[in-house]
Amino acid sequence: MRAANEALIVIDIQNDFCPGGALAVAGGDEIVPGVNALMGDFASVILTQDWHPSGHSSFASTHGAAPYSTTEMPYGTQVLWPDHCIQGTDGAAFHKDLVTKGDLIIRKGFNPRIDSYSAFFENDHVTPTGLEGYLRTRGIDTLTMIGLATDFCVNFSAVDAAKLGFNVTVRTDLCRAIDMDGSLAAAIEGMKAAGVEVL
Ligand code: VGL
Ligand code: ZN
């Protein structure tokens, strides 16, 4: 059992990111048994859930654009995704085999005008989700992160956590990537450069 200062952060293991989903990540469902097993080692487990209103600004359909194209937002370049993880839909639900007994579910991406890959900040890198305060007030300073997708939500969450001073390990065997235009390799490099332990 890990010490009380450690938490497992389980990122976005939702139907829309699994095979058959709207933004399917190859092999996204394969990690579920290993993730469930790892939860047993941690006194604190936190799950995140991508949670968009319909017509979200990160959806290609909102802009009449092609999925996986990009657009410029006030906060920088934004990939435009297929509609996914719409609040309350089956696509936004956790994978049916995922154990969801964790202490906290943090929802993100609910602001219609800003996407939120990171569990800590929206994509403007300024607006907090509240997770930092939750962890600090519970005396948690060491995080293990796993989930979907390695190169987007896991990457942004891990880099933000490291910048905030948390000790961060990413278990890539329990992550799967979208991997568009070399995004996976760039994410691995970026996480390492930020001081994340990438296993
Ligand atoms: C994610 C793209 C859009 C993720 C979420 O969970 O990695 N990727 N929304
Ligand atoms: Zn999303």
mmCIF file of C-alpha atoms and ligand atoms in Angstrom:
data_model
loop_
_atom_site.group_PDB
_atom_site.id
_atom_site.type_symbol
_atom_site.label_atom_id
_atom_site.label_comp_id
_atom_site.label_asym_id
_atom_site.label_seq_id
_atom_site.Cartn_x
_atom_site.Cartn_y
_atom_site.Cartn_z
ATOM 1 C CA MET A 1 0.000 0.000 0.000
ATOM 2 C CA ARG A 2 1.315 3.464 -0.913
ATOM 3 C CA ALA A 3 1.743 6.131 1.754
ATOM 4 C CA ALA A 4 -0.953 8.701 2.587
ATOM 5 C CA ASN A 5 0.874 11.449 0.651
ATOM 6 C CA GLU A 6 0.361 9.582 -2.623
ATOM 7 C CA ALA A 7 -2.586 9.546 -5.004
ATOM 8 C CA LEU A 8 -3.437 7.754 -8.221
ATOM 9 C CA ILE A 9 -4.971 10.016 -10.876
ATOM 10 C CA VAL A 10 -7.077 8.063 -13.391
ATOM 11 C CA ILE A 11 -7.585 10.202 -16.480
ATOM 12 C CA ASP A 12 -10.615 10.127 -18.771
ATOM 13 C CA ILE A 13 -11.272 6.370 -19.093
ATOM 14 C CA GLN A 14 -14.614 7.099 -20.748
ATOM 15 C CA ASN A 15 -16.583 5.359 -23.465
ATOM 16 C CA ASP A 16 -15.914 8.025 -26.103
ATOM 17 C CA PHE A 17 -12.141 7.443 -25.740
ATOM 18 C CA CYS A 18 -12.500 3.653 -26.033
ATOM 19 C CA PRO A 19 -12.973 1.602 -29.233
ATOM 20 C CA GLY A 20 -16.461 2.334 -30.618
ATOM 21 C CA GLY A 21 -16.478 5.805 -29.062
ATOM 22 C CA ALA A 22 -16.626 9.190 -30.784
ATOM 23 C CA LEU A 23 -12.925 9.943 -30.215
ATOM 24 C CA ALA A 24 -11.653 6.399 -29.870
ATOM 25 C CA VAL A 25 -8.083 5.897 -28.717
ATOM 26 C CA ALA A 26 -6.621 2.647 -30.090
ATOM 27 C CA GLY A 27 -6.524 0.078 -27.297
ATOM 28 C CA GLY A 28 -8.093 2.492 -24.824
ATOM 29 C CA ASP A 29 -10.093 -0.283 -23.180
ATOM 30 C CA GLU A 30 -7.072 -2.592 -22.793
ATOM 31 C CA ILE A 31 -5.747 -0.678 -19.805
ATOM 32 C CA VAL A 32 -8.865 -1.071 -17.639
ATOM 33 C CA PRO A 33 -7.908 -4.330 -15.828
ATOM 34 C CA GLY A 34 -4.412 -3.011 -15.014
ATOM 35 C CA VAL A 35 -5.796 0.326 -13.845
ATOM 36 C CA ASN A 36 -8.323 -1.390 -11.589
ATOM 37 C CA ALA A 37 -5.572 -3.530 -10.080
ATOM 38 C CA LEU A 38 -3.309 -0.517 -9.453
ATOM 39 C CA MET A 39 -6.126 1.317 -7.621
ATOM 40 C CA GLY A 40 -5.849 -1.290 -4.876
ATOM 41 C CA ASP A 41 -2.363 0.009 -4.002
ATOM 42 C CA PHE A 42 -3.496 3.585 -3.322
ATOM 43 C CA ALA A 43 -5.316 5.034 -0.308
ATOM 44 C CA SER A 44 -6.423 7.951 -2.516
ATOM 45 C CA VAL A 45 -7.773 7.520 -6.043
ATOM 46 C CA ILE A 46 -9.014 10.473 -8.112
ATOM 47 C CA LEU A 47 -10.775 10.067 -11.444
ATOM 48 C CA THR A 48 -11.138 12.722 -14.106
ATOM 49 C CA GLN A 49 -13.973 12.969 -16.603
ATOM 50 C CA ASP A 50 -13.960 15.000 -19.806
ATOM 51 C CA TRP A 51 -17.331 16.762 -19.537
ATOM 52 C CA HIS A 52 -18.375 19.064 -22.382
ATOM 53 C CA PRO A 53 -21.652 20.892 -23.022
ATOM 54 C CA SER A 54 -23.068 20.259 -26.514
ATOM 55 C CA GLY A 55 -21.791 22.875 -28.972
ATOM 56 C CA HIS A 56 -18.460 23.080 -27.104
ATOM 57 C CA SER A 57 -15.815 25.305 -28.708
ATOM 58 C CA SER A 58 -13.421 22.331 -29.032
ATOM 59 C CA PHE A 59 -15.840 20.527 -31.364
ATOM 60 C CA ALA A 60 -15.177 20.751 -35.105
ATOM 61 C CA SER A 61 -18.953 20.733 -35.697
ATOM 62 C CA THR A 62 -19.308 23.981 -33.734
ATOM 63 C CA HIS A 63 -17.051 25.711 -36.276
ATOM 64 C CA GLY A 64 -18.236 23.866 -39.404
ATOM 65 C CA ALA A 65 -14.664 22.570 -39.632
ATOM 66 C CA ALA A 66 -13.131 19.153 -40.298
ATOM 67 C CA PRO A 67 -12.410 16.995 -37.253
ATOM 68 C CA TYR A 68 -8.705 16.992 -36.314
ATOM 69 C CA SER A 69 -8.108 20.371 -37.985
ATOM 70 C CA THR A 70 -6.939 23.241 -35.791
ATOM 71 C CA THR A 71 -8.115 26.758 -35.030
ATOM 72 C CA GLU A 72 -6.712 29.739 -33.180
ATOM 73 C CA MET A 73 -8.382 30.479 -29.847
ATOM 74 C CA PRO A 74 -7.594 33.478 -27.583
ATOM 75 C CA TYR A 75 -5.483 31.041 -25.523
ATOM 76 C CA GLY A 76 -3.594 29.480 -28.462
ATOM 77 C CA THR A 77 -3.958 26.761 -31.074
ATOM 78 C CA GLN A 78 -6.787 24.312 -30.443
ATOM 79 C CA VAL A 79 -7.310 20.950 -32.139
ATOM 80 C CA LEU A 80 -10.946 20.598 -33.220
ATOM 81 C CA TRP A 81 -12.305 17.235 -32.160
ATOM 82 C CA PRO A 82 -15.321 15.171 -33.116
ATOM 83 C CA ASP A 83 -18.189 15.809 -30.666
ATOM 84 C CA HIS A 84 -17.284 13.750 -27.583
ATOM 85 C CA CYS A 85 -17.948 13.338 -23.863
ATOM 86 C CA ILE A 86 -21.126 15.410 -23.883
ATOM 87 C CA GLN A 87 -22.404 15.856 -20.336
ATOM 88 C CA GLY A 88 -24.766 13.101 -19.230
ATOM 89 C CA THR A 89 -24.414 10.956 -22.365
ATOM 90 C CA ASP A 90 -23.246 7.352 -22.525
ATOM 91 C CA GLY A 91 -20.109 8.538 -24.319
ATOM 92 C CA ALA A 92 -19.161 10.606 -21.284
ATOM 93 C CA ALA A 93 -19.712 7.703 -18.878
ATOM 94 C CA PHE A 94 -16.759 5.767 -17.515
ATOM 95 C CA HIS A 95 -15.908 2.457 -19.209
ATOM 96 C CA LYS A 96 -18.328 -0.081 -17.755
ATOM 97 C CA ASP A 97 -15.557 -2.238 -16.276
ATOM 98 C CA LEU A 98 -13.644 0.634 -14.662
ATOM 99 C CA VAL A 99 -13.776 0.605 -10.867
ATOM 100 C CA THR A 100 -15.106 4.044 -9.892
ATOM 101 C CA LYS A 101 -14.836 3.832 -6.122
ATOM 102 C CA GLY A 102 -12.293 6.699 -6.033
ATOM 103 C CA ASP A 103 -12.454 9.603 -3.560
ATOM 104 C CA LEU A 104 -13.077 12.383 -6.080
ATOM 105 C CA ILE A 105 -14.252 12.787 -9.656
ATOM 106 C CA ILE A 106 -12.962 15.965 -11.218
ATOM 107 C CA ARG A 107 -14.865 17.111 -14.304
ATOM 108 C CA LYS A 108 -13.256 19.368 -16.887
ATOM 109 C CA GLY A 109 -14.037 21.005 -20.203
ATOM 110 C CA PHE A 110 -17.426 22.296 -19.002
ATOM 111 C CA ASN A 111 -16.616 25.928 -19.876
ATOM 112 C CA PRO A 112 -18.165 26.348 -23.382
ATOM 113 C CA ARG A 113 -15.376 28.670 -24.551
ATOM 114 C CA ILE A 114 -12.239 26.912 -23.250
ATOM 115 C CA ASP A 115 -11.080 23.335 -23.602
ATOM 116 C CA SER A 116 -9.422 21.647 -20.626
ATOM 117 C CA TYR A 117 -6.980 18.822 -21.262
ATOM 118 C CA SER A 118 -5.297 19.191 -17.879
ATOM 119 C CA ALA A 119 -6.869 18.051 -14.627
ATOM 120 C CA PHE A 120 -5.386 21.222 -13.034
ATOM 121 C CA PHE A 121 -5.998 24.117 -15.451
ATOM 122 C CA GLU A 122 -8.156 24.871 -18.466
ATOM 123 C CA ASN A 123 -6.274 25.277 -21.752
ATOM 124 C CA ASP A 124 -5.684 28.963 -20.989
ATOM 125 C CA HIS A 125 -3.219 27.573 -18.381
ATOM 126 C CA VAL A 126 -4.713 30.037 -15.858
ATOM 127 C CA THR A 127 -8.238 28.960 -14.860
ATOM 128 C CA PRO A 128 -7.913 26.325 -12.118
ATOM 129 C CA THR A 129 -10.101 23.240 -11.755
ATOM 130 C CA GLY A 130 -9.585 23.124 -7.985
ATOM 131 C CA LEU A 131 -7.632 19.848 -8.006
ATOM 132 C CA GLU A 132 -4.445 21.497 -6.724
ATOM 133 C CA GLY A 133 -6.220 22.772 -3.612
ATOM 134 C CA TYR A 134 -7.900 19.424 -3.027
ATOM 135 C CA LEU A 135 -4.582 17.586 -3.120
ATOM 136 C CA ARG A 136 -2.676 20.110 -1.015
ATOM 137 C CA THR A 137 -5.317 20.305 1.699
ATOM 138 C CA ARG A 138 -5.203 16.509 1.927
ATOM 139 C CA GLY A 139 -1.394 16.516 2.240
ATOM 140 C CA ILE A 140 -0.875 14.732 -1.091
ATOM 141 C CA ASP A 141 2.361 15.655 -2.877
ATOM 142 C CA THR A 142 3.150 12.586 -4.981
ATOM 143 C CA LEU A 143 1.060 11.493 -7.965
ATOM 144 C CA THR A 144 0.908 8.514 -10.291
ATOM 145 C CA MET A 145 -1.023 9.224 -13.503
ATOM 146 C CA ILE A 146 -2.518 6.794 -15.969
ATOM 147 C CA GLY A 147 -5.333 6.860 -18.547
ATOM 148 C CA LEU A 148 -6.322 8.482 -21.856
ATOM 149 C CA ALA A 149 -4.912 9.991 -23.852
ATOM 150 C CA THR A 150 -1.144 9.916 -23.198
ATOM 151 C CA ASP A 151 -0.404 12.805 -25.549
ATOM 152 C CA PHE A 152 -3.265 15.120 -24.525
ATOM 153 C CA CYS A 153 -4.966 14.890 -21.158
ATOM 154 C CA VAL A 154 -2.336 12.750 -19.407
ATOM 155 C CA ASN A 155 0.470 14.897 -20.831
ATOM 156 C CA PHE A 156 -1.107 18.252 -19.907
ATOM 157 C CA SER A 157 -2.044 16.993 -16.436
ATOM 158 C CA ALA A 158 1.409 15.582 -15.715
ATOM 159 C CA VAL A 159 3.262 18.693 -16.911
ATOM 160 C CA ASP A 160 0.990 21.012 -14.910
ATOM 161 C CA ALA A 161 1.377 18.870 -11.788
ATOM 162 C CA ALA A 162 5.165 18.894 -12.103
ATOM 163 C CA LYS A 163 5.155 22.690 -12.628
ATOM 164 C CA LEU A 164 3.068 23.005 -9.464
ATOM 165 C CA GLY A 165 5.748 21.092 -7.544
ATOM 166 C CA PHE A 166 4.151 17.653 -7.254
ATOM 167 C CA ASN A 167 6.279 14.542 -7.721
ATOM 168 C CA VAL A 168 4.774 12.928 -10.812
ATOM 169 C CA THR A 169 5.120 9.498 -12.376
ATOM 170 C CA VAL A 170 3.305 8.489 -15.584
ATOM 171 C CA ARG A 171 2.918 4.752 -16.190
ATOM 172 C CA THR A 172 2.790 4.616 -20.000
ATOM 173 C CA ASP A 173 1.889 0.902 -19.918
ATOM 174 C CA LEU A 174 -1.447 2.022 -18.433
ATOM 175 C CA CYS A 175 -1.970 4.848 -20.955
ATOM 176 C CA ARG A 176 -2.892 4.892 -24.640
ATOM 177 C CA ALA A 177 -2.293 7.729 -27.129
ATOM 178 C CA ILE A 178 -4.157 9.520 -29.936
ATOM 179 C CA ASP A 179 -0.761 10.153 -31.631
ATOM 180 C CA MET A 180 -1.450 12.677 -34.390
ATOM 181 C CA ASP A 181 1.508 14.318 -36.188
ATOM 182 C CA GLY A 182 4.092 13.004 -33.727
ATOM 183 C CA SER A 183 2.144 14.199 -30.696
ATOM 184 C CA LEU A 184 3.066 11.149 -28.635
ATOM 185 C CA ALA A 185 6.833 11.559 -29.038
ATOM 186 C CA ALA A 186 6.521 15.299 -28.341
ATOM 187 C CA ALA A 187 4.461 14.598 -25.230
ATOM 188 C CA ILE A 188 6.996 12.108 -23.851
ATOM 189 C CA GLU A 189 9.805 14.623 -24.408
ATOM 190 C CA GLY A 190 7.773 17.449 -22.875
ATOM 191 C CA MET A 191 6.884 15.440 -19.792
ATOM 192 C CA LYS A 192 10.506 14.405 -19.247
ATOM 193 C CA ALA A 193 11.676 18.006 -19.698
ATOM 194 C CA ALA A 194 9.162 19.097 -17.037
ATOM 195 C CA GLY A 195 10.608 16.579 -14.577
ATOM 196 C CA VAL A 196 7.930 13.921 -14.881
ATOM 197 C CA GLU A 197 9.115 10.351 -14.380
ATOM 198 C CA VAL A 198 7.898 8.533 -17.480
ATOM 199 C CA LEU A 199 7.857 4.768 -16.992
HETATM 200 C C1 VGL B 1 -8.891 14.424 -24.602
HETATM 201 C C2 VGL B 1 -9.011 15.340 -26.699
HETATM 202 C C3 VGL B 1 -10.149 16.031 -26.336
HETATM 203 C C4 VGL B 1 -8.167 13.496 -23.671
HETATM 204 C C5 VGL B 1 -10.018 15.112 -24.224
HETATM 205 O O1 VGL B 1 -8.780 13.000 -22.703
HETATM 206 O O2 VGL B 1 -6.958 13.251 -23.908
HETATM 207 N N1 VGL B 1 -8.384 14.545 -25.824
HETATM 208 N N2 VGL B 1 -10.641 15.903 -25.100
HETATM 209 ZN ZN ZN B 2 -12.530 16.757 -24.669
#
